[in-house]
CSV table of C-alpha atoms in Angstrom, one decimal:
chain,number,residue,atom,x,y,z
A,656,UNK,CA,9.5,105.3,43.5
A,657,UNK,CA,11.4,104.1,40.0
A,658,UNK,CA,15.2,103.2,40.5
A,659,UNK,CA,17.5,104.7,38.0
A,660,UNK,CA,21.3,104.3,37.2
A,661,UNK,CA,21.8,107.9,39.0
A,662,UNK,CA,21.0,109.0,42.4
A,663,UNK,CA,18.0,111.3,42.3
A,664,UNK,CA,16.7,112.1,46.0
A,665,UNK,CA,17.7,111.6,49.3
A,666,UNK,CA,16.2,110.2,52.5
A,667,UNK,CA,16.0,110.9,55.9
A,668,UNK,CA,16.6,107.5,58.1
A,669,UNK,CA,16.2,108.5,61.6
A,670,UNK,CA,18.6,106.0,63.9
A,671,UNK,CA,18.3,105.0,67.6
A,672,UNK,CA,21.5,107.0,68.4
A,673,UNK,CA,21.2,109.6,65.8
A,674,UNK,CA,20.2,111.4,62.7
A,675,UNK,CA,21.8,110.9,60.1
A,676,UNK,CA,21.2,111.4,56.1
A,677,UNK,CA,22.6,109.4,53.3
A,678,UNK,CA,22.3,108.9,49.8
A,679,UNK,CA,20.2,105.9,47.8
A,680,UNK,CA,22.3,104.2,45.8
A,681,UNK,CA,21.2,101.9,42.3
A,682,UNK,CA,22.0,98.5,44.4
A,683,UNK,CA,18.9,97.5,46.9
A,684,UNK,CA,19.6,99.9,49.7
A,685,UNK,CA,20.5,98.3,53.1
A,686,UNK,CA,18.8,99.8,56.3
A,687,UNK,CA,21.9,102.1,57.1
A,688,UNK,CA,25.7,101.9,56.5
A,689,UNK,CA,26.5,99.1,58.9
A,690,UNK,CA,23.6,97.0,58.9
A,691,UNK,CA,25.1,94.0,57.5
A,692,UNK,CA,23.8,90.5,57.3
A,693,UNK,CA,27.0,88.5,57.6
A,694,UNK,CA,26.9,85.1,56.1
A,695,UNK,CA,29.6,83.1,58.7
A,696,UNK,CA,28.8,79.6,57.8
A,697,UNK,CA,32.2,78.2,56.8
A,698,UNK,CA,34.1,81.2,57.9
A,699,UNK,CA,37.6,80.0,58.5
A,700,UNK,CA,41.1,81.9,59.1
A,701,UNK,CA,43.5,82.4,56.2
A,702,UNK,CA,47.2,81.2,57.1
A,703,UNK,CA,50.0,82.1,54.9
A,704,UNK,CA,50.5,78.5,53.8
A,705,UNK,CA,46.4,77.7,53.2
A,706,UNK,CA,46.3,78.9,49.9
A,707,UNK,CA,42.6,80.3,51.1
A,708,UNK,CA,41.0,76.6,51.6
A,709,UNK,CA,39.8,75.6,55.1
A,710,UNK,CA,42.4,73.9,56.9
A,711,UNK,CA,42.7,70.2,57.0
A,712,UNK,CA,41.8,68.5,60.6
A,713,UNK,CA,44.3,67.6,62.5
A,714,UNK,CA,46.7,70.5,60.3
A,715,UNK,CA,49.7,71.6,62.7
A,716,UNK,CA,48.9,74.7,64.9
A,717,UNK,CA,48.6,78.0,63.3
A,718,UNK,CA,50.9,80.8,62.9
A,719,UNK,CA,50.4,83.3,66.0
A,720,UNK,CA,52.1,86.4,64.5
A,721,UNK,CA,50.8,88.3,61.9
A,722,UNK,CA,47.0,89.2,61.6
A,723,UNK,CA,45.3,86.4,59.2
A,724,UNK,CA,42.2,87.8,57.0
A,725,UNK,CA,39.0,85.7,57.5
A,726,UNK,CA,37.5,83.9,54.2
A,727,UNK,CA,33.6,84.6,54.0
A,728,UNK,CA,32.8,81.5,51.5
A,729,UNK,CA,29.0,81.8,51.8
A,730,UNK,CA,28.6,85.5,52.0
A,731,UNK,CA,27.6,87.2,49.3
A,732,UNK,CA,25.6,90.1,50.1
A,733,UNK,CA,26.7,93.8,49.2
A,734,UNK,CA,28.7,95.5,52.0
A,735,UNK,CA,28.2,98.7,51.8
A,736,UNK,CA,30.9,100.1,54.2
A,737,UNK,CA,34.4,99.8,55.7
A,738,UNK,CA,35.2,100.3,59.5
A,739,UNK,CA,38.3,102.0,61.4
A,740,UNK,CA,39.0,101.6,64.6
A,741,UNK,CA,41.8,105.0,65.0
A,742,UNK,CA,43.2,105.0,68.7
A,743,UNK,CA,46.0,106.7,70.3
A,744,UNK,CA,48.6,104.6,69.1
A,745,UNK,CA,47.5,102.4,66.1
A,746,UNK,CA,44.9,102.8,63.6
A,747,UNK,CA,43.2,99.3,62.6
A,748,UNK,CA,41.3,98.9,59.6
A,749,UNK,CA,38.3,96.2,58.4
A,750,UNK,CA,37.1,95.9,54.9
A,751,UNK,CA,35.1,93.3,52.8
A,752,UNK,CA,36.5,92.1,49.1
A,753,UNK,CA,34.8,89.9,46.9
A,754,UNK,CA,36.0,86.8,45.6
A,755,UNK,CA,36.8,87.7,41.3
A,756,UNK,CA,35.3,83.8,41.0
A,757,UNK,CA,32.2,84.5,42.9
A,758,UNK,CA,33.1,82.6,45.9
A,759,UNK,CA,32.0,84.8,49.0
A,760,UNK,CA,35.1,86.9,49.7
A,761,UNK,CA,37.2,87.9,52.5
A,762,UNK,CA,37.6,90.4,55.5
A,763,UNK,CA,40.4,91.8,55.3
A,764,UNK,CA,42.4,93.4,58.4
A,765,UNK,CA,45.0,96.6,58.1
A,766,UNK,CA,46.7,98.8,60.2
A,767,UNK,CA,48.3,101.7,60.2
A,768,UNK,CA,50.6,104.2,63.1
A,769,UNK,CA,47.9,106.7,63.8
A,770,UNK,CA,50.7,109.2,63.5
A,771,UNK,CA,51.1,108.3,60.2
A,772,UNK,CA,47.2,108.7,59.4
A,773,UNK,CA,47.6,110.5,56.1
A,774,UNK,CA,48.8,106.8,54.9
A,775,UNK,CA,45.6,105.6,56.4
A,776,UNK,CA,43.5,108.3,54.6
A,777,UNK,CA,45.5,107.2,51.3
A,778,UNK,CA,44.4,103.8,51.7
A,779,UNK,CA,40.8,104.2,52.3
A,780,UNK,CA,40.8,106.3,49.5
A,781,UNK,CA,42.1,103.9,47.0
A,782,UNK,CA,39.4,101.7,48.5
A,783,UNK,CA,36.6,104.2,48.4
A,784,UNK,CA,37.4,106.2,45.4
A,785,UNK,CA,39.6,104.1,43.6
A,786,UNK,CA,39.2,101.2,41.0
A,787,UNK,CA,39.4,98.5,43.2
A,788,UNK,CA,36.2,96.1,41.6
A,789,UNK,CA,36.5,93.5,44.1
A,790,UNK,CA,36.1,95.8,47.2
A,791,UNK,CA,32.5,97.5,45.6
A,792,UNK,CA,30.1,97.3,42.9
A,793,UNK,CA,30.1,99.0,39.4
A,794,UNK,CA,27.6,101.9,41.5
A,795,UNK,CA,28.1,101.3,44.8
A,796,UNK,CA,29.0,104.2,47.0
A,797,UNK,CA,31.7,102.5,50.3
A,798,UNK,CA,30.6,104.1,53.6
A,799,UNK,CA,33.2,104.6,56.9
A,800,UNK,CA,32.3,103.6,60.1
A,801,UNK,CA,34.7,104.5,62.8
A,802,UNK,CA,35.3,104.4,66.6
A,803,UNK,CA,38.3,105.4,68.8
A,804,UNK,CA,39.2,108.5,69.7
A,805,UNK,CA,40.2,109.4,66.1
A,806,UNK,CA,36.8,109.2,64.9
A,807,UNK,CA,36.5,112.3,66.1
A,808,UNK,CA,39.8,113.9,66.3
A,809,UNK,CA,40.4,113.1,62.7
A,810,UNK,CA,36.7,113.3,61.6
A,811,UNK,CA,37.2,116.5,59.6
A,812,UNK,CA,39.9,115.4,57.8
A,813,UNK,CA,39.1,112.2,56.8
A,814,UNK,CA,35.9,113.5,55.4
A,815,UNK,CA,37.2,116.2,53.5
A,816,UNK,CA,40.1,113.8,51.9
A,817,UNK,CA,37.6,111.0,51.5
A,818,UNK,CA,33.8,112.9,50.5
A,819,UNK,CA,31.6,110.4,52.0
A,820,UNK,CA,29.6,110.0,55.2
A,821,UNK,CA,31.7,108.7,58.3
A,822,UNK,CA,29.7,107.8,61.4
A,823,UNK,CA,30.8,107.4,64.2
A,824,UNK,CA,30.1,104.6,66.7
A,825,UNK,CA,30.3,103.9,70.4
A,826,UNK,CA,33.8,102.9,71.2
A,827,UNK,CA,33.1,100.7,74.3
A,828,UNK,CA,30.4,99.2,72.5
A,829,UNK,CA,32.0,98.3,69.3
A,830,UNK,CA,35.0,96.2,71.5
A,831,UNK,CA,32.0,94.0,73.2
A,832,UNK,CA,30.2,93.8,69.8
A,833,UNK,CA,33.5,92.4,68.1
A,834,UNK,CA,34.4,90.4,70.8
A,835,UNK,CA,31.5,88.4,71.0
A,836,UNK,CA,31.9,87.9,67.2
A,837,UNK,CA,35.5,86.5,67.7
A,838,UNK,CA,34.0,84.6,70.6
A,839,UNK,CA,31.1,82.7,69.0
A,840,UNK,CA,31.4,82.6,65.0
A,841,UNK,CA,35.2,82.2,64.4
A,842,UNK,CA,36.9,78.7,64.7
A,843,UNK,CA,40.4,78.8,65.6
A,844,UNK,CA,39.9,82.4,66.7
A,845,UNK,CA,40.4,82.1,70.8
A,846,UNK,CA,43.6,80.7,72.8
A,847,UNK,CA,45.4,80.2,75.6
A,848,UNK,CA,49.1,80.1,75.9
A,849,UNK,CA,52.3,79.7,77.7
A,850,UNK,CA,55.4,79.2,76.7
A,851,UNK,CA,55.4,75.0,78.1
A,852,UNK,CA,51.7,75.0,76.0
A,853,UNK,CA,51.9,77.2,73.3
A,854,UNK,CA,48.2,78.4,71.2
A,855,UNK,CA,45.9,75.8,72.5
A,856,UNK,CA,42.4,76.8,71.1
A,857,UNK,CA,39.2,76.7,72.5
A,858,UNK,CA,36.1,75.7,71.6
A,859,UNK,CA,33.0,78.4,70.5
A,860,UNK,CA,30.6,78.7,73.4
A,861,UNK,CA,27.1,79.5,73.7
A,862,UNK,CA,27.2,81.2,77.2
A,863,UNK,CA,29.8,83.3,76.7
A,864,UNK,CA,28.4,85.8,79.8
A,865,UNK,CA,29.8,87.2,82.0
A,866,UNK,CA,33.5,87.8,81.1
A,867,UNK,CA,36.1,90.5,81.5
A,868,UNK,CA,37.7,92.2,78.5
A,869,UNK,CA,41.1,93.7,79.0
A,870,UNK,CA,41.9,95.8,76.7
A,871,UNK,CA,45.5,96.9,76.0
A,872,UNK,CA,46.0,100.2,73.8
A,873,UNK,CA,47.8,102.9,74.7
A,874,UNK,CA,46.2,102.1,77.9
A,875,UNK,CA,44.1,99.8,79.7
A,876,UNK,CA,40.4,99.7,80.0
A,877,UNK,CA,39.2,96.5,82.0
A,878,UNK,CA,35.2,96.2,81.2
A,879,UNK,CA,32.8,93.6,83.0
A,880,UNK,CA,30.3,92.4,80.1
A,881,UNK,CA,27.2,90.9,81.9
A,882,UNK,CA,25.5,90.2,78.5
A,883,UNK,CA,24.7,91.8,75.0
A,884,UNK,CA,25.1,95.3,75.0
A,885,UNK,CA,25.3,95.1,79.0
A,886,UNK,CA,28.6,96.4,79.9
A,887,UNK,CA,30.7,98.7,82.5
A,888,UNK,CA,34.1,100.1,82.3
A,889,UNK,CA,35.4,98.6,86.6
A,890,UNK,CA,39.0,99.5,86.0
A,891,UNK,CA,41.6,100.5,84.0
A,892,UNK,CA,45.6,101.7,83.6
A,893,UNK,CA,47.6,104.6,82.1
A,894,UNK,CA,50.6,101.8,81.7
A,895,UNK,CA,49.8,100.5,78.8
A,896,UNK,CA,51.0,100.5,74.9
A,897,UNK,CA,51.9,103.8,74.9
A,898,UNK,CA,54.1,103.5,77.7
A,899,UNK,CA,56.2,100.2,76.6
A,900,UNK,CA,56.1,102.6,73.4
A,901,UNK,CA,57.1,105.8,74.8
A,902,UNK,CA,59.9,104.8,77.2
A,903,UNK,CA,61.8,102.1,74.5
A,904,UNK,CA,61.8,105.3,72.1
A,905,UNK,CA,63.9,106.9,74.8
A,906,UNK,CA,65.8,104.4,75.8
A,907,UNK,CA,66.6,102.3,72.2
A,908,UNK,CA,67.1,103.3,68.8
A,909,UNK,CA,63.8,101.5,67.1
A,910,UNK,CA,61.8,103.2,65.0
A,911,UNK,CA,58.4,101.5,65.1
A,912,UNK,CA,56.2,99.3,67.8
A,913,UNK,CA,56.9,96.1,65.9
A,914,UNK,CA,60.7,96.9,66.0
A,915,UNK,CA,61.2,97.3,69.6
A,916,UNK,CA,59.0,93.6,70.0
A,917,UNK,CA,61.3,92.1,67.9
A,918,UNK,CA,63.9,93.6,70.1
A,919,UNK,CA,62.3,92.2,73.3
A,920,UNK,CA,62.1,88.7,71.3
A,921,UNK,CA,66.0,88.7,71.5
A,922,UNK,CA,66.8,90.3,75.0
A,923,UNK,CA,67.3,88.9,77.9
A,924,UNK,CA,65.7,90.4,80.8
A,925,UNK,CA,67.7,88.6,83.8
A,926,UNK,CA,70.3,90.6,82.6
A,927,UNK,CA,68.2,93.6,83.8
A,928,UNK,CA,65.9,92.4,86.1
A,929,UNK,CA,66.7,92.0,89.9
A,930,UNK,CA,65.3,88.3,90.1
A,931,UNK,CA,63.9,86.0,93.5
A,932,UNK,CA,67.4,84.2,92.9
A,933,UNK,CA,69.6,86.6,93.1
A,934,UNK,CA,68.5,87.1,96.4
A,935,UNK,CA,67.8,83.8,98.0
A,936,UNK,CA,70.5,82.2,95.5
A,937,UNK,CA,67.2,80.1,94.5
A,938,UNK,CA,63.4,79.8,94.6
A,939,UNK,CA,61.2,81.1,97.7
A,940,UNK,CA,58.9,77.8,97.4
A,941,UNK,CA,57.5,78.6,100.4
A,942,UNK,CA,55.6,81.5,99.3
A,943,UNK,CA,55.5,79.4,95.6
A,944,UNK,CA,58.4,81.7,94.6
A,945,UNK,CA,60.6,80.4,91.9
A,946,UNK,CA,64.2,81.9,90.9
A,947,UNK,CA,63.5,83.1,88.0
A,948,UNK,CA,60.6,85.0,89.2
A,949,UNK,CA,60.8,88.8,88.8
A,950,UNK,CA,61.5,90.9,92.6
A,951,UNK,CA,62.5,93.9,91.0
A,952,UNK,CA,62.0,95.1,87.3
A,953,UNK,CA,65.2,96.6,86.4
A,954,UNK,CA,66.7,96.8,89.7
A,955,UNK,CA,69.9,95.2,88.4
A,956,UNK,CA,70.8,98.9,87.4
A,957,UNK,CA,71.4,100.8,89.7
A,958,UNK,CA,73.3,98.0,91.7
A,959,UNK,CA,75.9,97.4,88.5
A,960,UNK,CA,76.6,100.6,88.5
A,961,UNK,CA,77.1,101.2,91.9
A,962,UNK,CA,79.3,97.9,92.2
A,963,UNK,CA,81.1,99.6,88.6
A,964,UNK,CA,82.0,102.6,90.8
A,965,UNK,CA,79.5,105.4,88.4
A,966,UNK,CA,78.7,107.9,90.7
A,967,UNK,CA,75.2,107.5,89.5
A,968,UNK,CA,74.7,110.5,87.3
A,969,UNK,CA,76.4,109.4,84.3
A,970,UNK,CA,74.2,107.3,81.7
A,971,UNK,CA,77.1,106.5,78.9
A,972,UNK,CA,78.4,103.6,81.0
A,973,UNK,CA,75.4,102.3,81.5
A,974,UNK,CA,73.7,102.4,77.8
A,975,UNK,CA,76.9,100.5,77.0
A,976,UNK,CA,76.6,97.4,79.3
A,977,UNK,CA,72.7,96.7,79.0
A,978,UNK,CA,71.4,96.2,75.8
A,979,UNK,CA,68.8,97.8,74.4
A,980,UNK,CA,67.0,93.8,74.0
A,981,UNK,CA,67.7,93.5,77.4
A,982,UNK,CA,66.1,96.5,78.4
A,983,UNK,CA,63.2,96.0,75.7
A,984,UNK,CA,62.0,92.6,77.5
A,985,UNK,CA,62.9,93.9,80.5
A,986,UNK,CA,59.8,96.7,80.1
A,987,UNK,CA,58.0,94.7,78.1
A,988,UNK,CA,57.5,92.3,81.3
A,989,UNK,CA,57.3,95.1,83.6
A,990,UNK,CA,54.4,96.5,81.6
A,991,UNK,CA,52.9,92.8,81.1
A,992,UNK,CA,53.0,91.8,84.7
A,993,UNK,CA,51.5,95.0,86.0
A,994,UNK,CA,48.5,94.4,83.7
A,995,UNK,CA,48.0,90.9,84.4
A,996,UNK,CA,47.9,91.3,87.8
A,997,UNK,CA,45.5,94.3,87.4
A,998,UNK,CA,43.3,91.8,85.1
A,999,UNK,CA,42.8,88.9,88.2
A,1000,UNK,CA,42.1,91.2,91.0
A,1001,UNK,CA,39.1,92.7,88.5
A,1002,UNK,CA,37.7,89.4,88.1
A,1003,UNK,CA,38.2,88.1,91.7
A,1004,UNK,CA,36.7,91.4,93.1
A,1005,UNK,CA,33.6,90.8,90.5
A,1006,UNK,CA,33.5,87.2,90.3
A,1007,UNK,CA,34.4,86.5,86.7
A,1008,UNK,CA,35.9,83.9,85.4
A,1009,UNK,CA,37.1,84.2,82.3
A,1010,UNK,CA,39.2,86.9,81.1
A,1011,UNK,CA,40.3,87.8,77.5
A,1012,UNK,CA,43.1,90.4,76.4
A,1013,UNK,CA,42.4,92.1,73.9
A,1014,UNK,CA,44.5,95.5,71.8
A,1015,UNK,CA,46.7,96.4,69.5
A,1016,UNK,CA,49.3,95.8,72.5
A,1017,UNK,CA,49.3,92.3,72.4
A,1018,UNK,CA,50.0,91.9,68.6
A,1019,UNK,CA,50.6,87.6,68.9
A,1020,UNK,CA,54.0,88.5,70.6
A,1021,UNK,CA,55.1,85.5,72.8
A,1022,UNK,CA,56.6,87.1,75.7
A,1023,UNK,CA,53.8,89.5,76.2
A,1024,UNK,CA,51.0,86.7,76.1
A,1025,UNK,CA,53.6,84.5,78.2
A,1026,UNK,CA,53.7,87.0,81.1
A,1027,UNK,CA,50.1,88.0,81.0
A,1028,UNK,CA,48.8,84.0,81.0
A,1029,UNK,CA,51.4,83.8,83.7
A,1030,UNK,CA,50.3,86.1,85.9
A,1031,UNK,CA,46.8,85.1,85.7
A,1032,UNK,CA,48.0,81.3,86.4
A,1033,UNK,CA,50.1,82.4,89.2
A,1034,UNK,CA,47.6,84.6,91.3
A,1035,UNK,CA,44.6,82.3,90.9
A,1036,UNK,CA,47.2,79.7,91.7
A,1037,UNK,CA,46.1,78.0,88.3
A,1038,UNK,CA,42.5,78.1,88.4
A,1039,UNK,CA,41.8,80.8,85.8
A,1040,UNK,CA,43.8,80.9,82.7
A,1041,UNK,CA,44.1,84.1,80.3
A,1042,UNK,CA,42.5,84.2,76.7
A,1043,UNK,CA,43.6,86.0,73.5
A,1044,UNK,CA,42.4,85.9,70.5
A,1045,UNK,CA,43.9,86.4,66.3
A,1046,UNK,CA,42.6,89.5,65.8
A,1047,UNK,CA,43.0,90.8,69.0
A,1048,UNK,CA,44.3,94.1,68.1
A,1049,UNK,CA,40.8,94.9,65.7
A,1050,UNK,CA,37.9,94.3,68.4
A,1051,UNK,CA,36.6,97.7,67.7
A,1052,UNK,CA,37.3,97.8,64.0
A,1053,UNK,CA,35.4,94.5,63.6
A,1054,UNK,CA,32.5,95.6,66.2
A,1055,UNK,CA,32.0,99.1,64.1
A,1056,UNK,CA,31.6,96.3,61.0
A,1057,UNK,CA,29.2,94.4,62.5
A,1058,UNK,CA,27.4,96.5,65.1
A,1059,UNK,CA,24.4,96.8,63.4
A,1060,UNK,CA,23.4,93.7,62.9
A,1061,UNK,CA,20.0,92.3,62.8
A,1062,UNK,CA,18.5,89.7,65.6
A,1063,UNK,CA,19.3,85.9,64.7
A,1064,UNK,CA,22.0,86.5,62.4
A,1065,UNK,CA,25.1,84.0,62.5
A,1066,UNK,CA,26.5,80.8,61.5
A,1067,UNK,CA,24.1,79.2,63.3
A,1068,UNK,CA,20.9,81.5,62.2
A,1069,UNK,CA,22.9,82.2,58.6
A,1070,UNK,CA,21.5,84.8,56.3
A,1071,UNK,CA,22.8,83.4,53.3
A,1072,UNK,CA,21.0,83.4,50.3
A,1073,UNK,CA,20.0,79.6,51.2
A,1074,UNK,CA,18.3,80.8,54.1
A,1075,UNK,CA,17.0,83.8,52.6
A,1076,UNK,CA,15.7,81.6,49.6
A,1077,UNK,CA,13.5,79.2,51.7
A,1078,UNK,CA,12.1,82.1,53.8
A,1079,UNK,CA,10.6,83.3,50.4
């Protein structure tokens, strides 16, 4: 059949999963939406002060806050598509620009309160419909795939704002298919941390299986991955994200996730907390209980204001004498801890020994990665440690990018035109 500048017929391509139609474009037609050949070779992280070249070796340790977009130097493919990731709490969005000079381009990584989604919609628009050259070609038509539970809660709306095809993919699925992307293509993508040994990274491995992914949303899903595509939800919590979100918008004035973190970074949760020294007047180190150690989140609260003479019932008093920092980190430990713990009784009752956190949740905050590393360190009495990664909060966003990739694909099987061009 003759290409032309216009679209003139449509085809039926008939997935695994489902049955779906969509329109030929002028460009050479990938297999689907989402079947993207990624070129990774020389992928490397943007930080602020890079100026988008690779960093140097030895360079000092890399920002953890803030999400950095990913340089694609080699890739140079069409994309054909963007990918959202829309969960309870957070919507998390992954699209590919081109380089204006013809160098590759970039992922870049965006999100969005999902209560705010018509800002989302806005923005996927400009992208879709808009005249942004360096996210699609002269006739290319931009594609949405999307996950979470606002692929489908959202679905109608988005495509009547937007008027292209969305599909919608697996959301377990995506997480692993993302994860194992981070894991094994990404330098300086996975960590460990604590606050004595802050952002040591790890090297990419080869035999990555089995692990356990905890992921941290609005709630917790804890998923054993025995392999590719091999997976199984063993666990999970409704104290999650939503909760550290829910109760600090009771209990402080801020506005937005990211504001009650930065009040967390400034409280101070002994102030709060009912600690192992206030109770021994030091550490347990019998039992390998140290002072500062946590006995009772927020049980210092009740006890002031008994001690204050309140009569219990009257919250004024209270409000006053504990900060709203205080009681920020205080919950944001409480939260942490409970997870943590949650996390290492998973992969002792399944045998798995390494375990990456993953969610919007975890956003490169300190105190949160502090307590969950520390929790994993103290009940394995330091024989596990915990891993985070970068991008943690876009697992699914990333996994809905990539999912449909073909076999052999990667930095070390690139599909760059190199490759492609001695295949030929």
């Amino acid at each position: 059949m003759m290409q032309s500048d216009r679209i003139n017929s449509e085809h039926e391509i008939v997935d695994s999963l489902n049955s779906v139609h969509i329109r030929t474009t002028s460009f050479k037609q990938l297999e689907r939406p989402g079947s993207i050949q990624i070129n990774v070779r020389g992928a490397f992280i943007v930080d602020e002060d890079s100026n988008s070249t690779p960093p140097r070796p030895n360079s000092p340790s890399k920002s953890i806050s803030g999400t950095r977009d990913i340089r694609l130097p080699h890739h140079k493919a069409n994309v054909s598509h963007l990918a959202v990731d829309i969960g309870g709490s957070l919507a998390k969005l992954v699209y590919f620009t081109r380089d204006p000079n013809g160098n590759g381009g970039t992922l870049n990584f965006k999100n969005f309160e999902t209560e705010k989604i018509d800002d989302l919609i806005y923005f996927m628009d400009s992208l879709i419909n808009g005249d942004n050259s360096n996210s699609k070609g002269p006739t290319d038509t931009l594609f949405v795939m999307a996950t979470g539970g606002g692929a489908y809660k959202f679905y109608d709306k988005i495509t009547a704002k937007l008027k292209v095809d969305i599909y919608r993919e697996d959301e377990m699925e995506c997480l692993i298919v993302g994860l194992d992307f981070f894991i094994t293509e990404i330098p300086d993508e996975v960590f460990t941390y604590s606050d004595e040994d802050p952002m040591q990274f790890t090297a990419a491995r080869a035999d990555i299986y089995p692990y356990l992914l905890v992921n941290i949303g609005s709630g917790v899903s804890i998923i054993k991955v025995s392999g590719p595509q091999k997976f199984e939800r063993i666990g999970g919590s409704s104290l999650g994200g939503g909760t550290l979100w829910g109760i600090l918008s009771l209990l402080t004035t801020a506005k937005s996730f990211d504001e009650m973190l930065a009040l967390a970074e400034q409280g101070d949760n002994a102030k709060v907390d009912m600690l192992v020294g206030d109770i021994y007047g030091g550490g347990y180190s019998r039992i390998g209980l140290k002072a500062t150690t946590i006995a009772s989140s927020f049980g210092k609260i009740f006890k002031n204001k008994i001690d204050a003479g309140e009569d219990g019932r009257s919250a004024t008093s209270s409000a006053d004498r504990f900060s709203q920092a205080d009681v920020s980190r205080s919950l944001l430990y409480a939260v942490s801890n409970n997870i943590g713990q949650i996390a290492y009784l998973q992969a002792q009752n399944h045998n798995l020994e390494h375990i990456y956190f993953g969610g919007s949740f975890i956003r490169g905050h300190r105190q949160t990665m502090n307590a969950l590393s520390f929790a994993i360190r103290f009940w394995s009495k330091g024989k596990q440690m915990a891993y985070f990664l970068r991008h943690e909060g876009y697992l699914g966003a990333v996994g809905a990018f990539i999912k449909r990739q073909p076999n052999n694909w990667g930095r070390r099987n690139s599909t760059g035109d190199e490759i492609q061009n001695r295949q030929h």
